[in-house]
Short mmCIF file of C-alpha atoms and ligand atoms in Angstrom, two decimals:
data_model
loop_
_atom_site.label_atom_id
_atom_site.label_comp_id
_atom_site.label_asym_id
_atom_site.label_seq_id
_atom_site.Cartn_x
_atom_site.Cartn_y
_atom_site.Cartn_z
CA UNK A 9 10.22 5.81 33.73
CA UNK A 10 13.46 4.22 34.90
CA UNK A 11 13.90 0.74 36.30
CA UNK A 12 17.17 -0.46 37.70
CA UNK A 13 16.65 -4.08 38.57
CA UNK A 14 15.87 -7.11 36.46
CA UNK A 15 15.48 -9.34 39.50
CA UNK A 16 12.33 -11.34 40.30
CA UNK A 17 12.31 -9.78 43.74
CA UNK A 18 11.99 -6.34 42.15
CA UNK A 19 8.93 -7.46 40.13
CA UNK A 20 7.40 -8.71 43.37
CA UNK A 21 8.20 -5.40 45.04
CA UNK A 22 6.43 -3.50 42.24
CA UNK A 23 3.37 -5.71 42.77
CA UNK A 24 3.49 -5.07 46.50
CA UNK A 25 3.50 -1.31 45.89
CA UNK A 26 0.65 -1.47 43.39
CA UNK A 27 -2.58 0.10 44.71
CA UNK A 28 -4.65 -1.66 42.05
CA UNK A 29 -3.42 -5.16 42.89
CA UNK A 30 -6.56 -6.06 44.94
CA UNK A 31 -8.65 -5.78 41.76
CA UNK A 32 -7.11 -9.02 40.49
CA UNK A 33 -9.21 -10.83 43.12
CA UNK A 34 -12.36 -9.64 41.40
CA UNK A 35 -11.64 -11.98 38.50
CA UNK A 36 -11.89 -15.74 38.21
CA UNK A 37 -8.34 -17.05 38.16
CA UNK A 38 -8.78 -20.82 37.73
CA UNK A 39 -5.10 -21.46 37.21
CA UNK A 40 -2.88 -19.08 39.19
CA UNK A 41 0.21 -20.27 37.32
CA UNK A 42 -1.19 -19.26 33.93
CA UNK A 43 0.17 -15.95 32.65
CA UNK A 44 -2.60 -14.38 30.63
CA UNK A 45 -1.43 -11.60 28.34
CA UNK A 46 -4.37 -11.60 25.96
CA UNK A 47 -6.86 -9.43 27.83
CA UNK A 48 -6.73 -7.15 24.79
CA UNK A 49 -8.46 -9.88 22.76
CA UNK A 50 -10.70 -11.43 25.39
CA UNK A 51 -10.82 -10.00 28.90
CA UNK A 52 -11.01 -12.27 31.93
CA UNK A 53 -14.23 -13.39 33.59
CA UNK A 54 -15.24 -11.17 36.55
CA UNK A 55 -16.10 -13.04 39.76
CA UNK A 56 -19.51 -11.36 39.88
CA UNK A 57 -20.58 -12.38 36.37
CA UNK A 58 -21.61 -16.04 36.90
CA UNK A 59 -24.09 -15.15 39.69
CA UNK A 60 -25.36 -12.17 37.75
CA UNK A 61 -26.01 -14.45 34.76
CA UNK A 62 -27.55 -17.18 36.89
CA UNK A 63 -30.03 -14.63 38.19
CA UNK A 64 -30.68 -13.28 34.69
CA UNK A 65 -31.35 -16.75 33.31
CA UNK A 66 -33.22 -18.38 36.16
CA UNK A 67 -35.16 -15.44 37.55
CA UNK A 68 -35.46 -12.86 34.79
CA UNK A 69 -35.89 -15.25 31.89
CA UNK A 70 -37.07 -18.39 33.70
CA UNK A 71 -39.68 -16.78 35.92
CA UNK A 72 -40.48 -13.39 34.50
CA UNK A 73 -40.51 -14.50 30.85
CA UNK A 74 -41.75 -11.78 28.47
CA UNK A 75 -42.39 -9.44 31.41
CA UNK A 76 -38.61 -9.13 31.69
CA UNK A 77 -38.68 -6.49 28.96
CA UNK A 78 -40.81 -4.14 31.02
CA UNK A 79 -38.97 -5.09 34.21
CA UNK A 80 -35.93 -3.38 32.76
CA UNK A 81 -34.43 -5.22 29.82
CA UNK A 82 -35.71 -2.66 27.37
CA UNK A 83 -33.66 0.09 29.05
CA UNK A 84 -30.46 -1.96 29.28
CA UNK A 85 -28.81 -0.88 26.01
CA UNK A 86 -28.98 2.76 27.11
CA UNK A 87 -28.19 2.02 30.78
CA UNK A 88 -25.09 0.01 29.98
CA UNK A 89 -24.24 2.62 27.36
CA UNK A 90 -24.31 5.33 30.05
CA UNK A 91 -21.74 3.38 32.07
CA UNK A 92 -19.48 3.02 29.07
CA UNK A 93 -19.99 6.74 28.46
CA UNK A 94 -18.45 7.42 31.86
CA UNK A 95 -15.41 5.36 30.91
CA UNK A 96 -14.88 7.06 27.54
CA UNK A 97 -15.72 10.65 28.48
CA UNK A 98 -19.09 10.90 26.77
CA UNK A 99 -22.45 12.16 28.06
CA UNK A 100 -24.74 9.40 29.36
CA UNK A 101 -27.15 9.76 26.42
CA UNK A 102 -24.41 9.60 23.81
CA UNK A 103 -23.62 5.88 24.02
CA UNK A 104 -25.74 2.81 23.39
CA UNK A 105 -24.87 -0.89 23.35
CA UNK A 106 -26.01 -2.91 20.34
CA UNK A 107 -24.85 -5.20 17.53
CA UNK A 108 -21.14 -5.71 16.87
CA UNK A 109 -18.26 -3.31 16.29
CA UNK A 110 -18.17 -4.05 12.56
CA UNK A 111 -21.93 -3.54 12.17
CA UNK A 112 -21.85 -0.32 14.17
CA UNK A 113 -18.98 0.93 12.06
CA UNK A 114 -21.01 0.18 8.95
CA UNK A 115 -24.04 2.03 10.26
CA UNK A 116 -22.20 5.13 11.41
CA UNK A 117 -19.83 5.36 8.43
CA UNK A 118 -22.69 5.18 5.97
CA UNK A 119 -24.74 7.72 7.93
CA UNK A 120 -21.73 10.07 7.96
CA UNK A 121 -21.21 9.79 4.18
CA UNK A 122 -24.86 10.54 3.57
CA UNK A 123 -24.48 13.65 5.71
CA UNK A 124 -21.64 14.87 3.44
CA UNK A 125 -23.03 14.00 -0.01
CA UNK A 126 -20.83 16.42 -1.92
CA UNK A 127 -17.61 14.85 -0.58
CA UNK A 128 -16.36 11.53 -1.92
CA UNK A 129 -13.31 10.51 0.09
CA UNK A 130 -13.25 8.22 3.11
CA UNK A 131 -9.94 8.49 4.91
CA UNK A 132 -8.43 5.73 7.03
CA UNK A 133 -4.96 4.22 7.43
CA UNK A 134 -3.12 1.00 6.68
CA UNK A 135 -2.74 0.25 10.41
CA UNK A 136 -6.48 -0.13 10.79
CA UNK A 137 -8.11 -3.42 11.68
CA UNK A 138 -8.84 -5.34 8.47
CA UNK A 139 -12.54 -5.75 9.28
CA UNK A 140 -12.83 -1.97 9.48
CA UNK A 141 -11.11 -1.59 6.11
CA UNK A 142 -13.32 -4.26 4.54
CA UNK A 143 -16.44 -2.52 5.81
CA UNK A 144 -15.18 0.79 4.44
CA UNK A 145 -14.28 -0.76 1.06
CA UNK A 146 -17.76 -2.23 0.85
CA UNK A 147 -19.36 1.09 1.70
CA UNK A 148 -17.23 2.95 -0.81
CA UNK A 149 -18.29 0.44 -3.45
CA UNK A 150 -21.93 0.77 -2.50
CA UNK A 151 -21.83 4.56 -2.69
CA UNK A 152 -20.82 4.45 -6.33
CA UNK A 153 -17.89 5.07 -8.59
CA UNK A 154 -16.97 8.50 -7.36
CA UNK A 155 -16.35 7.40 -3.79
CA UNK A 156 -12.99 6.12 -2.74
CA UNK A 157 -11.15 4.92 0.32
CA UNK A 158 -7.82 6.65 0.83
CA UNK A 159 -5.24 5.45 3.37
CA UNK A 160 -3.02 7.83 5.31
CA UNK A 161 0.55 6.51 5.05
CA UNK A 162 2.24 5.26 8.18
CA UNK A 163 5.76 5.52 9.31
CA UNK A 164 7.66 2.15 8.99
CA UNK A 165 4.24 0.57 9.76
CA UNK A 166 4.36 1.58 13.44
CA UNK A 167 2.84 5.04 13.73
CA UNK A 168 1.20 7.79 11.74
CA UNK A 169 2.68 11.28 12.21
CA UNK A 170 0.09 14.05 12.58
CA UNK A 171 1.71 15.72 9.59
CA UNK A 172 0.55 12.83 7.36
CA UNK A 173 -3.02 13.37 8.54
CA UNK A 174 -2.80 17.08 7.87
CA UNK A 175 -1.59 16.43 4.31
CA UNK A 176 -4.33 13.93 3.44
CA UNK A 177 -7.41 15.53 5.00
CA UNK A 178 -8.87 17.90 2.43
CA UNK A 179 -11.89 19.50 0.76
CA UNK A 180 -13.12 16.18 -0.56
CA UNK A 181 -12.82 14.28 2.74
CA UNK A 182 -16.25 13.26 4.00
CA UNK A 183 -15.10 11.06 6.86
CA UNK A 184 -11.88 10.36 8.76
CA UNK A 185 -12.18 6.96 10.36
CA UNK A 186 -9.35 5.38 12.34
CA UNK A 187 -8.62 2.97 15.14
CA UNK A 188 -7.55 5.12 18.05
CA UNK A 189 -5.09 2.41 19.13
CA UNK A 190 -3.74 0.24 16.35
CA UNK A 191 -4.30 -3.48 16.86
CA UNK A 192 -0.82 -4.56 15.78
CA UNK A 193 1.62 -1.99 17.09
CA UNK A 194 -0.52 -0.29 19.78
CA UNK A 195 0.25 3.08 18.17
CA UNK A 196 -2.19 5.63 19.60
CA UNK A 197 -3.41 8.71 17.77
CA UNK A 198 -3.88 12.11 19.34
CA UNK A 199 -7.65 11.90 18.94
CA UNK A 200 -8.32 15.49 19.84
CA UNK A 201 -5.83 16.88 17.32
CA UNK A 202 -6.91 14.63 14.44
CA UNK A 203 -10.56 15.41 15.15
CA UNK A 204 -9.74 19.09 15.06
CA UNK A 205 -7.93 18.74 11.71
CA UNK A 206 -10.91 16.90 10.27
CA UNK A 207 -13.34 19.54 11.48
CA UNK A 208 -11.24 22.35 10.06
CA UNK A 209 -11.60 20.68 6.67
CA UNK A 210 -15.33 20.12 7.15
CA UNK A 211 -15.10 16.33 7.56
CA UNK A 212 -16.68 14.10 10.21
CA UNK A 213 -14.71 11.69 12.42
CA UNK A 214 -15.47 8.09 13.39
CA UNK A 215 -13.12 6.40 15.83
CA UNK A 216 -12.83 2.70 16.59
CA UNK A 217 -12.13 2.42 20.33
CA UNK A 218 -11.80 -1.38 20.52
CA UNK A 219 -8.26 -1.19 21.90
CA UNK A 220 -8.79 1.96 23.96
CA UNK A 221 -12.07 1.63 25.84
CA UNK A 222 -11.20 0.57 29.38
CA UNK A 223 -7.48 0.99 28.74
CA UNK A 224 -6.86 4.69 28.16
CA UNK A 225 -8.70 7.80 29.34
CA UNK A 226 -10.77 9.45 26.63
CA UNK A 227 -12.79 12.67 26.51
CA UNK A 228 -14.98 12.04 23.52
CA UNK A 229 -17.46 14.80 24.20
CA UNK A 230 -14.93 17.47 25.14
CA UNK A 231 -12.74 16.60 22.17
CA UNK A 232 -15.79 17.17 19.99
CA UNK A 233 -15.58 13.68 18.49
CA UNK A 234 -18.50 13.06 16.14
CA UNK A 235 -18.84 9.29 16.12
CA UNK A 236 -17.24 6.22 17.66
CA UNK A 237 -17.66 2.47 18.02
CA UNK A 238 -15.93 -0.16 20.11
CA UNK A 239 -15.79 -3.61 21.63
CA UNK A 240 -16.88 -4.72 25.09
CA UNK A 241 -15.10 -8.07 25.18
CA UNK A 242 -11.51 -6.78 25.27
CA UNK A 243 -10.47 -4.43 28.10
CA UNK A 244 -14.11 -4.10 29.20
CA UNK A 245 -14.26 -7.83 30.06
CA UNK A 246 -17.84 -8.32 28.82
CA UNK A 247 -17.36 -11.90 27.57
CA UNK A 248 -16.85 -13.59 24.19
CA UNK A 249 -18.85 -11.87 21.45
CA UNK A 250 -20.45 -9.41 23.90
CA UNK A 251 -22.37 -6.66 22.10
CA UNK A 252 -20.49 -3.57 21.00
CA UNK A 253 -21.21 0.10 21.67
CA UNK A 254 -21.66 3.14 19.52
CA UNK A 255 -21.32 6.83 20.33
CA UNK A 256 -22.96 9.73 18.51
CA UNK A 257 -22.37 13.27 19.78
CA UNK A 258 -25.63 14.71 21.08
CA UNK A 259 -26.08 17.47 18.48
CA UNK A 260 -25.69 14.98 15.61
CA UNK A 261 -28.16 12.40 16.86
CA UNK A 262 -31.26 13.71 15.11
CA UNK A 263 -29.32 14.77 12.01
CA UNK A 264 -27.85 11.45 10.90
CA UNK A 265 -30.02 8.94 9.10
CA UNK A 266 -29.43 5.31 10.09
CA UNK A 267 -28.77 3.11 7.05
CA UNK A 268 -30.64 0.11 8.44
CA UNK A 269 -34.17 0.84 9.49
CA UNK A 270 -35.13 -1.72 12.11
CA UNK A 271 -38.04 -1.56 14.50
CA UNK A 272 -35.81 -0.92 17.52
CA UNK A 273 -34.63 2.27 15.84
CA UNK A 274 -38.16 3.54 15.41
CA UNK A 275 -39.63 6.26 17.57
CA UNK A 276 -42.41 3.95 18.81
CA UNK A 277 -41.61 0.33 17.93
CA UNK A 278 -44.71 -1.01 19.60
CA UNK A 279 -47.08 1.14 17.58
CA UNK A 280 -46.26 -1.19 14.70
CA UNK A 281 -46.63 1.66 12.21
CA UNK A 282 -46.13 0.60 8.63
CA UNK A 283 -43.78 3.53 7.95
CA UNK A 284 -40.48 4.12 9.70
CA UNK A 285 -40.07 7.22 11.85
CA UNK A 286 -36.62 7.22 13.45
CA UNK A 287 -36.25 7.80 17.18
CA UNK A 288 -35.08 11.35 17.93
CA UNK A 289 -32.05 10.25 19.93
CA UNK A 290 -29.28 7.75 19.25
CA UNK A 291 -31.58 4.78 19.74
CA UNK A 292 -32.36 5.32 16.04
CA UNK A 293 -29.13 3.39 15.44
CA UNK A 294 -30.49 0.26 17.10
CA UNK A 295 -31.85 -2.31 14.70
CA UNK A 296 -33.20 -5.33 16.49
CA UNK A 297 -34.14 -6.97 19.76
CA UNK A 298 -31.08 -6.54 22.00
CA UNK A 299 -28.88 -9.58 22.74
CA UNK A 300 -30.05 -9.48 26.31
CA UNK A 301 -28.02 -12.24 27.94
CA UNK A 302 -24.71 -11.18 26.50
CA UNK A 303 -25.56 -7.56 27.20
CA UNK A 304 -26.29 -8.29 30.86
CA UNK A 305 -22.90 -9.99 31.17
CA UNK A 306 -21.22 -6.66 30.45
CA UNK A 307 -22.70 -4.99 33.55
CA UNK A 308 -20.57 -6.41 36.40
CA UNK A 309 -17.44 -5.95 34.33
CA UNK A 310 -18.00 -2.22 33.92
CA UNK A 311 -18.49 -1.73 37.65
CA UNK A 312 -14.96 -2.93 38.28
CA UNK A 313 -13.46 -0.46 35.82
CA UNK A 314 -15.50 2.42 37.22
CA UNK A 315 -14.33 1.53 40.71
CA UNK A 316 -10.67 1.26 39.74
CA UNK A 317 -10.76 4.52 37.76
CA UNK A 318 -9.57 4.82 34.20
CA UNK A 319 -6.75 7.25 35.06
CA UNK A 320 -5.36 4.83 37.65
CA UNK A 321 -5.59 2.00 35.15
CA UNK A 322 -3.73 3.98 32.53
CA UNK A 323 -1.01 4.93 34.99
CA UNK A 324 -0.42 1.30 35.92
CA UNK A 325 -0.60 0.13 32.32
CA UNK A 326 2.03 2.69 31.32
CA UNK A 327 4.31 1.65 34.16
CA UNK A 328 3.86 -2.00 33.17
CA UNK A 329 4.48 -1.49 29.47
CA UNK A 330 7.61 0.52 30.30
CA UNK A 331 8.77 -2.26 32.60
CA UNK A 332 8.12 -4.88 29.95
CA UNK A 333 10.08 -2.93 27.35
CA UNK A 334 12.92 -2.44 29.85
CA UNK A 335 13.13 -6.20 30.43
CA UNK A 336 12.86 -6.89 26.69
CA UNK A 337 15.81 -4.58 26.04
CA UNK A 338 17.88 -6.40 28.62
CA UNK A 339 17.01 -9.99 27.73
CA UNK A 340 15.24 -10.23 24.37
CA UNK A 341 16.68 -7.68 21.99
CA UNK A 342 20.11 -9.37 22.11
CA UNK A 343 18.34 -12.56 20.90
CA UNK A 344 16.79 -11.02 17.79
CA UNK A 345 13.51 -9.67 19.17
CA UNK A 346 12.60 -6.14 18.15
CA UNK A 347 10.15 -3.63 19.55
CA UNK A 348 7.06 -3.46 17.33
CA UNK A 349 5.40 -0.67 19.31
CA UNK A 350 6.14 3.03 19.73
CA UNK A 351 8.85 3.72 22.33
CA UNK A 352 7.04 6.84 23.52
CA UNK A 353 4.49 5.69 26.12
CA UNK A 354 2.16 8.58 25.34
CA UNK A 355 1.81 7.22 21.80
CA UNK A 356 1.20 3.64 22.87
CA UNK A 357 -1.98 1.87 24.03
CA UNK A 358 -1.99 -0.99 26.53
CA UNK A 359 -0.18 -3.73 24.67
CA UNK A 360 3.41 -4.20 23.65
CA UNK A 361 4.35 -5.95 20.44
CA UNK A 362 7.63 -7.77 20.07
CA UNK A 363 8.73 -8.94 16.66
CA UNK A 364 10.76 -12.01 15.89
CA UNK A 365 11.17 -14.07 12.70
CA UNK A 366 9.97 -17.13 14.66
CA UNK A 367 7.06 -15.24 16.28
CA UNK A 368 4.42 -17.81 15.35
CA UNK A 369 6.25 -20.79 16.79
CA UNK A 370 7.35 -18.79 19.84
CA UNK A 371 3.67 -18.15 20.54
CA UNK A 372 2.90 -21.84 20.15
CA UNK A 373 5.58 -22.79 22.68
CA UNK A 374 4.39 -20.11 25.11
CA UNK A 375 0.80 -21.35 24.90
CA UNK A 376 1.54 -25.10 24.84
CA UNK A 377 4.79 -25.58 26.74
CA UNK A 378 6.46 -28.88 27.53
CA UNK A 379 5.55 -30.29 30.91
CA UNK A 380 6.83 -28.23 33.78
CA UNK A 381 7.29 -24.95 31.94
CA UNK A 382 5.21 -21.89 32.72
CA UNK A 383 2.31 -21.35 30.35
CA UNK A 384 1.98 -17.85 28.87
CA UNK A 385 -0.88 -16.74 26.61
CA UNK A 386 -0.05 -13.85 24.27
CA UNK A 387 -1.29 -13.74 20.68
CA UNK A 388 0.33 -13.79 17.29
CA UNK A 389 -0.33 -11.26 14.55
CA UNK A 390 0.99 -11.57 11.02
CA UNK A 391 3.74 -11.70 10.02
CA UNK A 392 6.12 -11.67 12.97
CA UNK A 393 4.36 -10.04 15.91
CA UNK A 394 3.93 -11.40 19.42
CA UNK A 395 1.37 -9.20 21.15
CA UNK A 396 1.60 -8.94 24.91
CA UNK A 397 -1.58 -7.41 26.26
CA UNK A 398 -1.46 -5.60 29.57
CA UNK A 399 -4.77 -5.50 31.43
CA UNK A 400 -3.87 -3.49 34.53
CA UNK A 401 -6.89 -4.81 36.47
CA UNK A 402 -5.27 -8.21 36.70
CA UNK A 403 -1.84 -8.29 35.02
CA UNK A 404 1.00 -8.40 37.55
CA UNK A 405 4.58 -7.22 37.23
CA UNK A 406 5.63 -10.76 38.03
CA UNK A 407 3.57 -11.99 35.02
CA UNK A 408 5.60 -9.72 32.77
CA UNK A 409 8.88 -10.76 34.33
CA UNK A 410 8.08 -14.45 33.88
CA UNK A 411 6.80 -13.99 30.33
CA UNK A 412 10.05 -12.31 29.31
CA UNK A 413 11.98 -15.10 31.00
CA UNK A 414 10.11 -17.69 28.92
CA UNK A 415 10.58 -15.76 25.70
CA UNK A 416 14.28 -15.63 26.39
CA UNK A 417 14.52 -19.33 27.19
CA UNK A 418 12.50 -20.41 24.13
CA UNK A 419 14.86 -18.66 21.74
CA UNK A 420 18.07 -19.49 23.62
CA UNK A 421 17.22 -23.17 23.71
CA UNK A 422 15.49 -23.14 20.32
CA UNK A 423 12.46 -24.83 21.87
CA UNK A 424 10.31 -23.69 18.95
CA UNK A 425 12.04 -26.13 16.59
CA UNK A 426 9.89 -28.92 18.00
CA UNK A 427 6.66 -27.14 17.02
CA UNK A 428 4.80 -27.03 13.74
CA UNK A 429 4.82 -23.93 11.56
CA UNK A 430 1.25 -24.65 10.48
CA UNK A 431 -1.26 -22.05 11.68
CA UNK A 432 -4.18 -22.95 13.93
CA UNK A 433 -7.54 -21.49 12.86
CA UNK A 434 -7.56 -18.80 15.55
CA UNK A 435 -4.24 -17.17 16.39
C1 PLP B 508 -11.48 -6.41 17.99
C2 PLP B 508 -11.75 -5.37 16.99
C3 PLP B 508 -12.93 -5.37 16.26
C4 PLP B 508 -13.89 -6.50 16.41
O1 PLP B 508 -14.97 -6.43 15.57
P1 PLP B 508 -16.18 -7.43 15.73
O2 PLP B 508 -17.20 -6.85 14.82
O3 PLP B 508 -16.57 -7.45 17.16
O4 PLP B 508 -15.73 -8.80 15.32
C5 PLP B 508 -13.16 -4.31 15.39
N1 PLP B 508 -12.26 -3.31 15.25
C6 PLP B 508 -11.11 -3.29 15.95
C7 PLP B 508 -10.15 -2.17 15.80
C8 PLP B 508 -10.82 -4.33 16.83
O5 PLP B 508 -9.67 -4.33 17.50
#
């Protein structure tokens, strides 16, 4: 993609030509001057969600009380799962919403290892989200001394060539588990090819889709992916701490044994049998009473994505990330910023990372500017990364233009010198 103007008027022209621009109105934008580039950590609040929640609380909970479960709550984890399935290219009965991403990863990784008892290696990479690596380390420890977690080496920390995967996946690999889009650099794997390599070696695959669901088109079922987990509070806009989802390919559902046997995973929870018989389908991976209120908040958010269309969203996100990188090259690279994401758009998710030795303080200035300056919210990731998240449902080209302008000004005028280097508890 080529751009040939760095002018503000050109950014405005790109917004005017954008077919998806009306979707921004479906979100609550309290402060129109705020430039929010952190939709990859916490998506914006959809306009429809407050009324939906008011109804859920006042009518469903307030009036219907326990009857709410039979009115429809009990089916919600699967119903919302079926909508997510549409977004990630799975069959409707292959996705369910429950628990958190980390817990779902734990459940599915352990089930996969138990399905490959003769194999002892769990394969991941050093770009993976630390929580995922901690969970895998814990599981490896739990499985005993013979198990080990092996990390596929990356390429200058940005990407992992397919060749490295091919070399590491072998006869002893039980499970290949990776983040499809890396949280720091936005590097994106070729999921279909890696899954194929794993299958050729007899291993199972478990993908973390936290930074892909709602941002990039996926064909989980057609790519023969075995297992996946992901977040609903990032690009899916489900709200802070919204429950996560898990995917299990249909033919594996009655073969994998869930590691935590809770009553919601039983075939007939309300028989109150003293012995556990797992459900035949993927509901066996549920554990407990669903987090109904936070689950209901995910519903209106998914409708917006389904209406916009994931292919359209990806097309806009790619155009926006290319535009952002174009502006960064013009204005920021000469000031010491570097690109911390793959240059090839087909290998990049929906955020762009820019590195700078003063990244932390630059983020602080962006978020808490002096009076009169535009406020921009990106996030900081150790050690020197400023992550700029593009959520094509509501990010504008003008947002990106102004954010780059601020990042230029902050370094040129050394504004960050007036800010503390001490980290806040959440970056
Ligand atoms: C955001 C994110 C998570 C979040 O996990 P929680 O259990 O919801 O805290 C997990 N994995 C990846 C790759 C993420 O980006």
